[in-house]
């Protein structure tokens, strides 16, 4: 990276870090329960509220946001297409199918077991998607996301049908529409596994950037392409599955955040990956705070909020003129 | 030395290569020519282990390409193929720096930076180093890709139709750069070319393929004769000699 670009990215880094810190503090203070900051250390109840509800909720939003943005970025790298993300290309729907099947056959299964089943199903579903996506002609870039939508829709329909038959439709909406209001201490910690996946992604950032150049270029540079494909798939599947299991699916994060960061900073992931993670966290946490405030004291689920905000950003991305900086 | 022994390749029912044997000595430029579908690119991608070897043996400096770890081969040979669609937004310097990946697996030392700068300079890219590749013209982009392969610092450089989309100026510039790195840096370059005159002017040796078989092999002045060219391409063309270089008048 050149000196000018490095300077710019360090400035952007400060802005992103500061925004996230402000939102973090703000999120701790916003909610229905009364939590006067001045009484935090004298009033045991206020401290309890902070530690049991507010802090876990805030951390969950950050972990899910960062994770989903990274999962989107990797999915786009693997599919070599900018318009796919786990929520629209079958990954999330496969994860839902996995949880549903576990719930049907092992109703007493733990959260960890459900997550494992969801991850395995997501891995299978995403592999099938990628195998097909790689066969589509690269001259038709919109075929891949279109196929993803149809594919995700078919799996989603199967999930709905199964849930209907088993009288689990209400239960299903817990996974299909993301919501942080149920997050309490002891119920979100699995998401730290997602953070681990983000760290792994950062370690292999150079390899991921090379993968985006295509199979031939990757092999030419001595990359084990097949193994990297498996690793990428695992990261995407685990992050998506954990999000679905713990808070439910949140759309658009994986789509808009990597696209915006790519426009601003390019695709060298060694440099951009931290920004993708931070921006994802900012977007999801911001939407969650907004959702808590709009109809105060009631809440709008973050999945719904993100559907609106993310959809608008995506339209803006599509309609604005492509920049050639 | 690249040694190709009894290599055959088939895709489904189509036989792409028939029992090819060829030895390419170290140093110099070898051009692979021939009509469309002759198997030139397939042969190149087999040497570069981009597709599995079905029959026969290929060794580069004694290393079997299908049995040597990928990362070791990446320090011996570099391949540049036509990746027509470039979806990554990378700066020229970033792209070229990935040529160092096989050596440091991502960690760049001061020596690596020096090589990157040298590659940029060699292919006249210093002024474009901070531009995004998607904003470059076809010729500049092609040079950036060749510079990445050059930064890989391998003894062998395989190029698949690198002159596609280049105008006369950049085609000439690229061929001259290749000639220079072959002469000054002792690289062995194997290049698939469609322009027979570029092959005649810059290559040390021309290998002609047709329908998966080698039909001619030799120095440009021996190979570029009306009779041989007719055998390769199937039509008659005049050949004149200008400044000791045979020029094929194939366009009339």
Coordinates of C-alpha atoms in Angstrom, one line a residue:
Chain A
X1 CA 0.0 0.0 0.0
X2 CA 1.3 3.4 -0.8
X3 CA 2.0 6.1 1.8
X4 CA -1.1 8.1 0.8
X5 CA -3.3 5.1 0.9
X6 CA -1.9 4.0 4.2
X7 CA -2.5 7.5 5.7
X8 CA -6.0 7.5 4.4
X9 CA -6.7 4.1 5.8
X10 CA -5.3 5.0 9.2
X11 CA -7.6 8.0 9.3
X12 CA -10.6 5.9 8.3
X13 CA -9.5 3.4 11.0
X14 CA -9.7 6.1 13.7
X15 CA -13.2 7.2 12.4
X16 CA -14.5 3.6 12.4
X17 CA -13.0 2.8 15.8
X18 CA -14.4 6.0 17.4
X19 CA -17.9 5.4 15.9
X20 CA -18.0 1.9 17.2
X21 CA -16.9 3.0 20.7
X22 CA -19.6 5.7 20.8
X23 CA -22.3 3.3 19.6
X24 CA -21.0 0.7 22.2
X25 CA -21.5 3.1 25.1
X26 CA -24.8 4.4 23.7
X27 CA -26.1 0.9 23.3
X28 CA -25.3 0.2 27.0
X29 CA -27.4 3.2 28.0
X30 CA -30.5 2.6 25.8
X31 CA -33.3 0.3 26.9
X32 CA -36.6 0.1 28.7
X33 CA -35.2 -0.8 32.1
X34 CA -34.0 2.2 34.2
X35 CA -30.2 2.2 34.5
X36 CA -28.9 5.5 35.8
X37 CA -25.2 5.7 35.1
X38 CA -24.5 7.5 38.4
X39 CA -25.9 4.7 40.4
X40 CA -24.2 2.0 38.4
X41 CA -21.8 1.1 41.2
X42 CA -24.0 1.8 44.2
X43 CA -27.2 0.2 42.9
X44 CA -26.7 -3.5 42.5
X45 CA -29.8 -3.8 40.3
X46 CA -28.4 -1.3 37.7
X47 CA -25.1 -3.2 37.5
X48 CA -27.0 -6.5 37.2
X49 CA -29.0 -5.1 34.3
X50 CA -25.8 -3.9 32.6
X51 CA -24.0 -7.2 33.0
X52 CA -26.9 -9.6 32.3
X53 CA -28.7 -7.8 29.4
X54 CA -27.2 -4.6 28.0
X55 CA -23.6 -5.7 27.7
X56 CA -24.4 -9.2 26.2
X57 CA -26.8 -7.6 23.8
X58 CA -24.2 -5.0 22.6
X59 CA -21.5 -7.6 22.3
X60 CA -23.8 -9.9 20.4
X61 CA -24.7 -7.1 17.9
X62 CA -21.0 -6.3 17.4
X63 CA -20.0 -10.0 17.0
X64 CA -22.9 -10.8 14.6
X65 CA -22.3 -7.6 12.5
X66 CA -18.6 -8.2 12.1
X67 CA -19.1 -11.9 11.4
X68 CA -21.8 -11.5 8.8
X69 CA -19.9 -8.8 7.0
X70 CA -16.8 -11.0 6.8
X71 CA -18.9 -14.0 5.8
X72 CA -20.3 -11.9 3.0
X73 CA -16.9 -10.8 1.9
X74 CA -15.6 -14.4 1.8
X75 CA -18.7 -15.6 0.0
X76 CA -18.2 -13.0 -2.6
X77 CA -14.6 -14.0 -3.0
X78 CA -15.4 -17.7 -3.3
X79 CA -18.2 -17.1 -5.8
X80 CA -16.1 -14.4 -7.6
X81 CA -19.3 -12.3 -7.6
X82 CA -20.1 -9.1 -5.7
X83 CA -23.8 -9.7 -5.4
X84 CA -24.0 -12.8 -3.2
X85 CA -24.2 -13.1 0.6
X86 CA -25.1 -15.9 3.0
X87 CA -28.6 -14.6 3.6
X88 CA -29.6 -14.6 -0.1
X89 CA -27.7 -17.6 -1.5
X90 CA -28.9 -20.5 0.5
X91 CA -26.4 -20.6 3.4
X92 CA -28.8 -19.1 6.0
X93 CA -31.7 -21.2 4.7
X94 CA -29.7 -24.3 4.9
X95 CA -28.7 -23.5 8.5
X96 CA -32.4 -23.0 9.3
X97 CA -33.2 -26.4 7.7
X98 CA -30.5 -27.9 9.9
X99 CA -31.9 -26.4 13.1
X100 CA -35.4 -27.4 12.2
X101 CA -34.5 -31.0 11.6
X102 CA -32.6 -31.2 14.9
X103 CA -35.6 -29.6 16.7
X104 CA -37.9 -32.1 15.1
X105 CA -35.9 -35.2 15.9
X106 CA -34.0 -34.2 19.0
X107 CA -36.1 -31.5 20.7
X108 CA -33.9 -31.5 23.8
X109 CA -30.7 -30.8 21.9
X110 CA -28.4 -28.1 23.4
X111 CA -27.7 -24.8 21.7
X112 CA -24.2 -26.0 20.9
X113 CA -25.5 -29.2 19.2
X114 CA -28.1 -27.1 17.2
X115 CA -25.2 -24.8 16.1
X116 CA -23.2 -27.8 15.0
X117 CA -26.1 -29.2 13.0
X118 CA -26.9 -25.7 11.5
X119 CA -23.2 -25.3 10.5
X120 CA -23.1 -28.7 8.9
X121 CA -26.3 -28.0 6.9
X122 CA -25.0 -24.6 5.9
X123 CA -21.7 -26.1 4.7
X124 CA -23.6 -28.6 2.6
X125 CA -26.0 -26.0 1.2
X126 CA -23.2 -23.5 0.4
X127 CA -21.0 -26.1 -1.2
X128 CA -23.9 -27.0 -3.6
X129 CA -24.4 -23.4 -4.3
X130 CA -20.8 -22.8 -5.1
X131 CA -20.5 -25.9 -7.3
X132 CA -23.3 -24.6 -9.4
X133 CA -22.1 -21.0 -9.3
X134 CA -18.7 -22.0 -10.7
X135 CA -20.4 -23.6 -13.7
X136 CA -22.3 -20.5 -14.7
X137 CA -20.8 -18.4 -17.4
X138 CA -18.6 -15.6 -15.9
X139 CA -19.7 -13.3 -18.7
X140 CA -23.2 -13.2 -17.0
X141 CA -22.4 -11.9 -13.5
X142 CA -26.1 -11.5 -12.5
X143 CA -26.8 -15.2 -13.1
X144 CA -25.0 -16.1 -9.9
X145 CA -27.0 -13.9 -7.5
X146 CA -30.2 -14.8 -9.3
X147 CA -29.5 -18.5 -9.0
X148 CA -28.7 -17.8 -5.3
X149 CA -32.0 -16.2 -4.7
X150 CA -33.9 -19.0 -6.4
X151 CA -31.8 -21.6 -4.6
X152 CA -32.2 -20.0 -1.2
X153 CA -35.9 -19.5 -1.9
X154 CA -36.4 -23.2 -2.7
X155 CA -34.6 -24.3 0.5
X156 CA -36.5 -21.6 2.5
X157 CA -39.8 -22.9 1.1
X158 CA -38.9 -26.4 2.2
X159 CA -38.1 -25.1 5.6
X160 CA -41.5 -23.3 5.8
X161 CA -43.3 -26.4 4.6
X162 CA -41.6 -28.6 7.2
X163 CA -42.3 -26.1 10.0
X164 CA -45.9 -25.8 8.9
X165 CA -46.4 -29.6 8.9
X166 CA -44.8 -29.8 12.4
X167 CA -46.6 -26.8 13.7
X168 CA -43.3 -25.0 14.4
X169 CA -44.0 -21.9 12.2
X170 CA -43.8 -19.5 15.2
X171 CA -40.6 -21.0 16.4
X172 CA -39.2 -20.6 12.9
X173 CA -39.5 -16.9 12.9
X174 CA -37.1 -16.8 15.8
X175 CA -34.4 -17.9 13.3
X176 CA -35.5 -16.2 10.1
X177 CA -35.8 -12.7 11.5
X178 CA -32.9 -11.4 13.5
X179 CA -33.7 -10.0 16.9
X180 CA -31.3 -9.1 19.8
X181 CA -34.0 -8.6 22.4
X182 CA -33.7 -12.2 23.7
X183 CA -30.0 -12.0 24.1
X184 CA -28.9 -12.4 27.8
X185 CA -25.8 -13.5 29.6
X186 CA -25.3 -17.2 29.0
X187 CA -27.2 -17.2 25.7
X188 CA -24.9 -15.5 23.3
X189 CA -21.4 -16.8 24.1
X190 CA -21.4 -19.1 21.1
X191 CA -21.0 -16.1 19.0
X192 CA -17.4 -15.8 20.2
X193 CA -16.7 -18.8 17.9
X194 CA -17.7 -16.5 15.1
X195 CA -15.1 -14.0 16.3
X196 CA -12.6 -16.8 16.1
X197 CA -13.6 -17.4 12.4
X198 CA -13.0 -13.6 11.8
X199 CA -9.5 -14.0 13.2
X200 CA -8.8 -17.0 11.0
X201 CA -10.1 -15.0 8.0
X202 CA -7.6 -12.2 8.9
X203 CA -4.7 -14.7 9.2
X204 CA -5.4 -16.0 5.7
X205 CA -6.3 -12.6 4.2
X206 CA -3.6 -12.7 1.6
X207 CA -4.7 -16.1 0.4
X208 CA -8.3 -14.9 0.1
X209 CA -7.2 -11.9 -1.9
X210 CA -5.3 -14.2 -4.3
X211 CA -8.3 -16.5 -4.5
X212 CA -10.3 -13.6 -5.8
X213 CA -8.0 -13.5 -8.8
X214 CA -9.3 -16.9 -9.9
X215 CA -8.3 -20.6 -9.7
X216 CA -5.5 -20.5 -12.3
X217 CA -3.8 -17.4 -10.8
X218 CA -4.1 -19.0 -7.3
X219 CA -2.5 -22.2 -8.4
X220 CA 0.2 -20.3 -10.3
X221 CA 1.1 -18.5 -7.1
X222 CA 1.4 -21.8 -5.2
X223 CA -1.9 -21.7 -3.3
X224 CA -3.7 -24.9 -2.4
X225 CA -6.9 -23.8 -4.0
X226 CA -9.1 -26.7 -3.0
X227 CA -8.1 -26.4 0.6
X228 CA -8.6 -22.7 0.7
X229 CA -12.1 -23.2 -0.8
X230 CA -12.9 -25.6 2.0
X231 CA -11.6 -23.2 4.7
X232 CA -13.6 -20.3 3.2
X233 CA -16.7 -22.4 3.1
X234 CA -16.3 -23.4 6.7
X235 CA -15.8 -19.8 7.8
X236 CA -18.9 -18.6 5.9
X237 CA -21.0 -21.6 7.2
X238 CA -20.0 -21.4 10.8
X239 CA -20.6 -17.6 11.1
X240 CA -23.9 -17.8 9.3
X241 CA -25.1 -20.8 11.3
X242 CA -24.1 -19.2 14.7
X243 CA -25.9 -16.0 13.8
X244 CA -29.1 -17.9 12.8
X245 CA -29.0 -20.1 15.9
X246 CA -28.3 -17.3 18.4
X247 CA -30.2 -14.2 17.1
X248 CA -31.8 -15.2 13.8
X249 CA -30.8 -14.1 10.2
X250 CA -30.0 -10.5 9.5
X251 CA -30.1 -9.7 5.8
X252 CA -28.0 -7.3 3.7
X253 CA -25.0 -6.9 6.1
X254 CA -22.9 -9.3 4.1
X255 CA -23.9 -7.6 0.9
X256 CA -23.6 -3.9 1.4
X257 CA -20.6 -3.7 3.8
X258 CA -18.0 -5.5 1.7
X259 CA -19.3 -3.6 -1.4
X260 CA -18.9 -0.2 0.2
X261 CA -15.5 -1.0 1.7
X262 CA -14.3 -2.3 -1.7
X263 CA -15.5 1.0 -3.4
X264 CA -13.6 3.1 -0.8
X265 CA -10.4 1.0 -0.2
X266 CA -10.2 -1.7 -2.8
X267 CA -9.9 -5.5 -2.3
X268 CA -6.6 -6.1 -0.7
X269 CA -8.0 -7.9 2.3
X270 CA -4.9 -7.6 4.5
X271 CA -5.8 -3.9 4.6
X272 CA -9.6 -3.9 4.3
X273 CA -10.7 -6.9 6.4
X274 CA -10.6 -5.0 9.7
X275 CA -12.7 -2.2 8.1
X276 CA -15.2 -4.7 6.8
X277 CA -15.6 -6.2 10.3
X278 CA -15.8 -2.8 12.0
X279 CA -18.3 -1.5 9.5
X280 CA -20.5 -4.6 9.8
X281 CA -20.5 -4.2 13.6
X282 CA -21.3 -0.4 13.3
X283 CA -24.2 -1.1 10.9
X284 CA -25.8 -3.9 12.9
X285 CA -25.3 -2.2 16.3
X286 CA -26.6 1.1 14.9
X287 CA -29.7 -0.6 13.4
X288 CA -30.3 -2.3 16.7
X289 CA -30.2 0.9 18.7
X290 CA -32.5 2.6 16.1
X291 CA -34.9 -0.3 16.5
X292 CA -34.9 0.2 20.2
X293 CA -35.6 3.9 19.9
X294 CA -38.2 4.3 17.1
X295 CA -41.2 2.9 19.0
X296 CA -39.9 3.3 22.5
X297 CA -40.7 1.5 24.8
X298 CA -41.4 -1.2 22.2
X299 CA -38.8 -2.6 19.9
X300 CA -38.5 -3.3 16.2
X301 CA -36.4 -6.4 15.5
X302 CA -33.0 -5.7 14.0
X303 CA -33.7 -8.1 11.0
X304 CA -36.6 -5.8 10.0
X305 CA -34.5 -2.6 10.5
X306 CA -31.7 -4.0 8.5
X307 CA -34.1 -5.1 5.8
X308 CA -35.1 -1.4 5.3
X309 CA -31.7 0.3 5.9
X310 CA -29.7 -2.4 4.1
X311 CA -32.1 -2.5 1.2
X312 CA -31.9 1.3 0.8
X313 CA -28.0 1.2 0.9
X314 CA -28.0 -1.6 -1.7
X315 CA -30.3 0.3 -4.1
X316 CA -28.0 3.3 -3.7
X317 CA -25.0 1.1 -4.5
X318 CA -26.7 -0.3 -7.6
X319 CA -28.0 3.0 -9.0
X320 CA -25.1 5.3 -8.3
X321 CA -22.7 5.6 -11.2
X322 CA -19.7 3.3 -10.9
X323 CA -16.7 5.3 -9.8
X324 CA -13.4 4.9 -11.5
X325 CA -11.0 6.4 -9.1
Chain B
X1 CA 14.8 -27.7 -18.8
X2 CA 11.2 -28.6 -19.5
X3 CA 10.8 -32.2 -20.5
X4 CA 7.5 -33.4 -21.9
X5 CA 7.2 -37.1 -22.5
X6 CA 4.4 -38.9 -24.3
X7 CA 1.7 -36.5 -23.0
X8 CA -1.9 -37.1 -24.2
X9 CA -5.0 -35.4 -23.1
X10 CA -8.7 -36.0 -23.9
X11 CA -11.8 -34.1 -22.8
X12 CA -14.7 -36.6 -23.1
X13 CA -14.5 -38.0 -26.6
X14 CA -12.3 -35.3 -28.0
X15 CA -8.6 -36.0 -28.1
X16 CA -6.9 -32.7 -27.4
X17 CA -3.2 -33.8 -27.4
X18 CA -1.8 -36.9 -29.1
X19 CA 1.4 -38.3 -27.6
X20 CA 3.4 -35.1 -27.4
X21 CA 7.1 -35.3 -26.6
X22 CA 9.1 -32.1 -26.4
X23 CA 12.1 -30.8 -24.7
X24 CA 12.6 -27.1 -24.0
X25 CA 16.1 -26.2 -23.0
X26 CA 16.9 -23.6 -20.4
X27 CA 17.0 -20.0 -21.5
X28 CA 15.5 -18.2 -24.5
X29 CA 12.0 -17.8 -25.8
X30 CA 10.0 -20.6 -27.3
X31 CA 6.8 -19.8 -29.1
X32 CA 3.9 -22.2 -29.4
X33 CA 1.9 -21.5 -32.6
X34 CA -0.8 -23.2 -34.5
X35 CA -4.4 -22.8 -35.5
X36 CA -7.3 -22.4 -33.0
X37 CA -8.0 -25.6 -31.1
X38 CA -4.5 -27.1 -31.9
X39 CA -3.9 -27.7 -28.1
X40 CA -1.4 -25.0 -27.4
X41 CA -3.1 -23.6 -24.3
X42 CA -3.9 -27.1 -23.1
X43 CA -0.2 -28.1 -23.3
X44 CA 0.8 -24.9 -21.5
X45 CA -1.8 -25.5 -18.7
X46 CA -0.5 -29.1 -18.3
X47 CA 3.1 -27.8 -17.9
X48 CA 1.7 -25.3 -15.3
X49 CA -0.2 -28.1 -13.5
X50 CA -3.5 -26.2 -14.0
X51 CA -5.1 -29.4 -15.1
X52 CA -4.3 -33.0 -14.1
X53 CA -2.0 -35.0 -16.3
X54 CA -3.8 -37.9 -17.8
X55 CA -1.0 -39.7 -19.7
X56 CA 2.7 -39.1 -20.0
X57 CA 5.2 -37.2 -17.9
X58 CA 6.2 -33.5 -17.6
X59 CA 9.2 -32.4 -15.6
X60 CA 10.5 -28.9 -15.0
X61 CA 14.2 -28.9 -13.8
X62 CA 13.6 -32.5 -12.9
X63 CA 10.5 -31.9 -10.8
X64 CA 7.5 -33.8 -11.8
X65 CA 4.7 -31.2 -12.2
X66 CA 2.0 -33.5 -10.9
X67 CA 4.0 -34.8 -7.9
X68 CA 5.7 -31.6 -6.7
X69 CA 4.0 -29.5 -4.0
X70 CA 2.2 -26.6 -5.5
X71 CA 4.1 -24.0 -3.5
X72 CA 7.5 -25.4 -4.5
X73 CA 6.5 -25.3 -8.2
X74 CA 5.4 -21.7 -7.8
X75 CA 9.0 -20.8 -7.1
X76 CA 10.2 -22.6 -10.3
X77 CA 7.6 -21.6 -12.8
X78 CA 5.1 -18.8 -13.2
X79 CA 2.0 -18.9 -15.5
X80 CA 0.0 -16.1 -16.9
X81 CA -3.3 -17.0 -18.5
X82 CA -6.1 -15.0 -20.0
X83 CA -8.4 -14.2 -17.1
X84 CA -10.7 -12.0 -19.1
X85 CA -12.8 -10.8 -16.2
X86 CA -11.0 -9.0 -13.5
X87 CA -13.3 -8.6 -10.5
X88 CA -10.8 -7.6 -7.9
X89 CA -10.2 -4.0 -7.1
X90 CA -6.4 -4.1 -6.4
X91 CA -3.8 -1.4 -7.0
X92 CA -1.1 -2.2 -9.5
X93 CA 1.6 -2.4 -6.7
X94 CA -0.6 -4.7 -4.6
X95 CA -1.1 -7.0 -7.6
X96 CA 2.6 -7.2 -8.4
X97 CA 3.4 -7.8 -4.7
X98 CA 1.4 -11.0 -4.8
X99 CA 4.0 -12.3 -7.2
X100 CA 6.2 -12.6 -4.0
X101 CA 3.6 -14.8 -2.3
X102 CA 5.3 -18.1 -3.1
X103 CA 8.5 -16.9 -1.4
X104 CA 7.3 -15.3 1.8
X105 CA 3.7 -16.7 2.0
X106 CA 2.5 -13.1 2.5
X107 CA 5.3 -11.6 4.5
X108 CA 7.2 -9.0 2.6
X109 CA 10.9 -8.3 3.4
X110 CA 12.8 -5.2 2.2
X111 CA 14.3 -7.5 -0.5
X112 CA 10.8 -8.3 -1.7
X113 CA 9.9 -4.6 -1.9
X114 CA 13.0 -4.1 -4.0
X115 CA 12.0 -6.8 -6.4
X116 CA 8.5 -5.4 -6.6
X117 CA 9.9 -1.9 -7.5
X118 CA 12.2 -3.5 -10.0
X119 CA 9.3 -5.4 -11.7
X120 CA 7.2 -2.2 -11.8
X121 CA 10.1 -0.4 -13.4
X122 CA 10.9 -3.2 -15.8
X123 CA 7.4 -3.0 -17.3
X124 CA 7.1 0.7 -17.1
X125 CA 4.4 0.7 -14.4
X126 CA 6.0 3.0 -11.8
X127 CA 3.7 5.9 -12.5
X128 CA 0.6 3.6 -12.4
X129 CA 1.6 1.8 -9.2
X130 CA -1.2 3.3 -7.1
X131 CA -3.9 3.1 -9.7
X132 CA -6.6 0.4 -9.4
X133 CA -6.3 -2.2 -12.1
X134 CA -9.8 -1.8 -13.3
X135 CA -9.1 1.8 -14.3
X136 CA -6.2 0.8 -16.6
X137 CA -6.3 0.2 -20.3
X138 CA -6.1 -3.4 -21.6
X139 CA -2.4 -2.9 -22.4
X140 CA -1.5 -1.5 -19.1
X141 CA -3.4 -4.3 -17.3
X142 CA -1.6 -6.9 -19.3
X143 CA 1.7 -5.4 -18.4
X144 CA 0.7 -5.4 -14.7
X145 CA -0.1 -9.1 -14.9
X146 CA 3.2 -9.9 -16.6
X147 CA 5.0 -7.8 -14.0
X148 CA 3.4 -9.9 -11.3
X149 CA 4.6 -13.1 -13.0
X150 CA 8.1 -11.5 -13.3
X151 CA 8.1 -10.6 -9.6
X152 CA 7.6 -14.3 -8.9
X153 CA 11.3 -14.6 -9.9
X154 CA 10.9 -18.0 -11.4
X155 CA 13.3 -19.4 -14.0
X156 CA 10.4 -20.4 -16.2
X157 CA 7.7 -18.1 -17.4
X158 CA 4.7 -19.5 -19.2
X159 CA 2.4 -17.0 -21.0
X160 CA -0.8 -17.8 -22.8
X161 CA -1.6 -15.4 -25.6
X162 CA -0.4 -12.3 -23.7
X163 CA -0.8 -10.1 -26.8
X164 CA -4.5 -10.5 -26.9
X165 CA -6.2 -7.1 -26.7
X166 CA -2.9 -5.2 -27.2
X167 CA -2.4 -2.7 -29.9
X168 CA 0.7 -2.7 -32.0
X169 CA 2.6 -0.4 -29.7
X170 CA 2.0 -2.4 -26.5
X171 CA 2.4 -5.8 -28.3
X172 CA 5.8 -4.7 -29.4
X173 CA 6.7 -3.3 -26.0
X174 CA 5.7 -6.5 -24.3
X175 CA 7.6 -8.7 -26.6
X176 CA 10.7 -6.5 -26.3
X177 CA 10.4 -6.6 -22.5
X178 CA 10.2 -10.4 -22.7
X179 CA 13.2 -10.5 -25.0
X180 CA 15.1 -8.4 -22.5
X181 CA 14.3 -10.5 -19.5
X182 CA 15.2 -13.6 -21.4
X183 CA 18.6 -12.2 -22.4
X184 CA 19.5 -10.2 -19.3
X185 CA 17.9 -12.3 -16.6
X186 CA 18.3 -15.7 -18.2
X187 CA 14.6 -16.6 -18.1
X188 CA 13.1 -19.4 -20.0
X189 CA 9.9 -18.2 -21.6
X190 CA 7.3 -20.3 -23.3
X191 CA 4.7 -18.3 -25.0
X192 CA 1.5 -19.1 -26.9
X193 CA 1.3 -16.6 -29.8
X194 CA -1.2 -16.1 -32.6
X195 CA 0.8 -13.5 -34.4
X196 CA 3.3 -15.5 -36.4
X197 CA 5.4 -12.4 -37.1
X198 CA 5.9 -11.6 -33.4
X199 CA 7.1 -15.2 -33.1
X200 CA 9.4 -14.8 -36.0
X201 CA 10.8 -11.5 -34.7
X202 CA 11.3 -12.4 -31.0
X203 CA 11.4 -16.1 -30.4
X204 CA 14.5 -18.3 -30.5
X205 CA 12.4 -21.4 -31.4
X206 CA 9.0 -22.0 -32.7
X207 CA 7.0 -25.1 -32.0
X208 CA 3.9 -25.6 -34.2
X209 CA 0.9 -27.7 -33.1
X210 CA -2.0 -28.8 -35.2
X211 CA -4.8 -31.0 -34.1
X212 CA -2.9 -32.0 -31.0
X213 CA 0.3 -33.0 -32.7
X214 CA 3.6 -31.2 -33.2
X215 CA 3.9 -30.6 -36.9
X216 CA 7.0 -28.4 -37.0
X217 CA 9.7 -27.3 -34.7
X218 CA 12.7 -25.1 -35.3
X219 CA 14.3 -21.7 -35.4
X220 CA 12.1 -19.0 -37.0
X221 CA 14.2 -18.7 -40.2
X222 CA 14.0 -22.5 -40.8
X223 CA 10.4 -22.8 -39.9
X224 CA 8.8 -19.8 -41.5
X225 CA 8.7 -21.1 -45.1
X226 CA 5.6 -21.1 -47.3
X227 CA 5.7 -24.9 -47.4
X228 CA 5.8 -25.4 -43.6
X229 CA 3.3 -22.6 -43.0
X230 CA 0.9 -24.3 -45.4
X231 CA 1.3 -27.5 -43.5
X232 CA 0.5 -25.8 -40.2
X233 CA -2.3 -23.4 -41.2
X234 CA -3.7 -24.9 -44.4
X235 CA -3.2 -22.0 -46.8
X236 CA -0.5 -20.6 -48.9
X237 CA 1.3 -17.4 -47.8
X238 CA 4.3 -15.5 -49.0
X239 CA 7.3 -15.1 -46.8
X240 CA 9.8 -12.2 -47.3
X241 CA 13.0 -11.7 -45.4
X242 CA 13.5 -8.2 -44.0
X243 CA 16.7 -7.4 -42.0
X244 CA 17.3 -11.2 -41.6
X245 CA 13.9 -11.7 -40.1
X246 CA 11.4 -13.7 -42.0
X247 CA 8.1 -11.8 -42.4
X248 CA 5.0 -13.7 -43.3
X249 CA 2.5 -12.0 -45.5
X250 CA -0.5 -13.9 -44.2
X251 CA -3.1 -11.2 -44.5
X252 CA -3.3 -11.2 -48.3

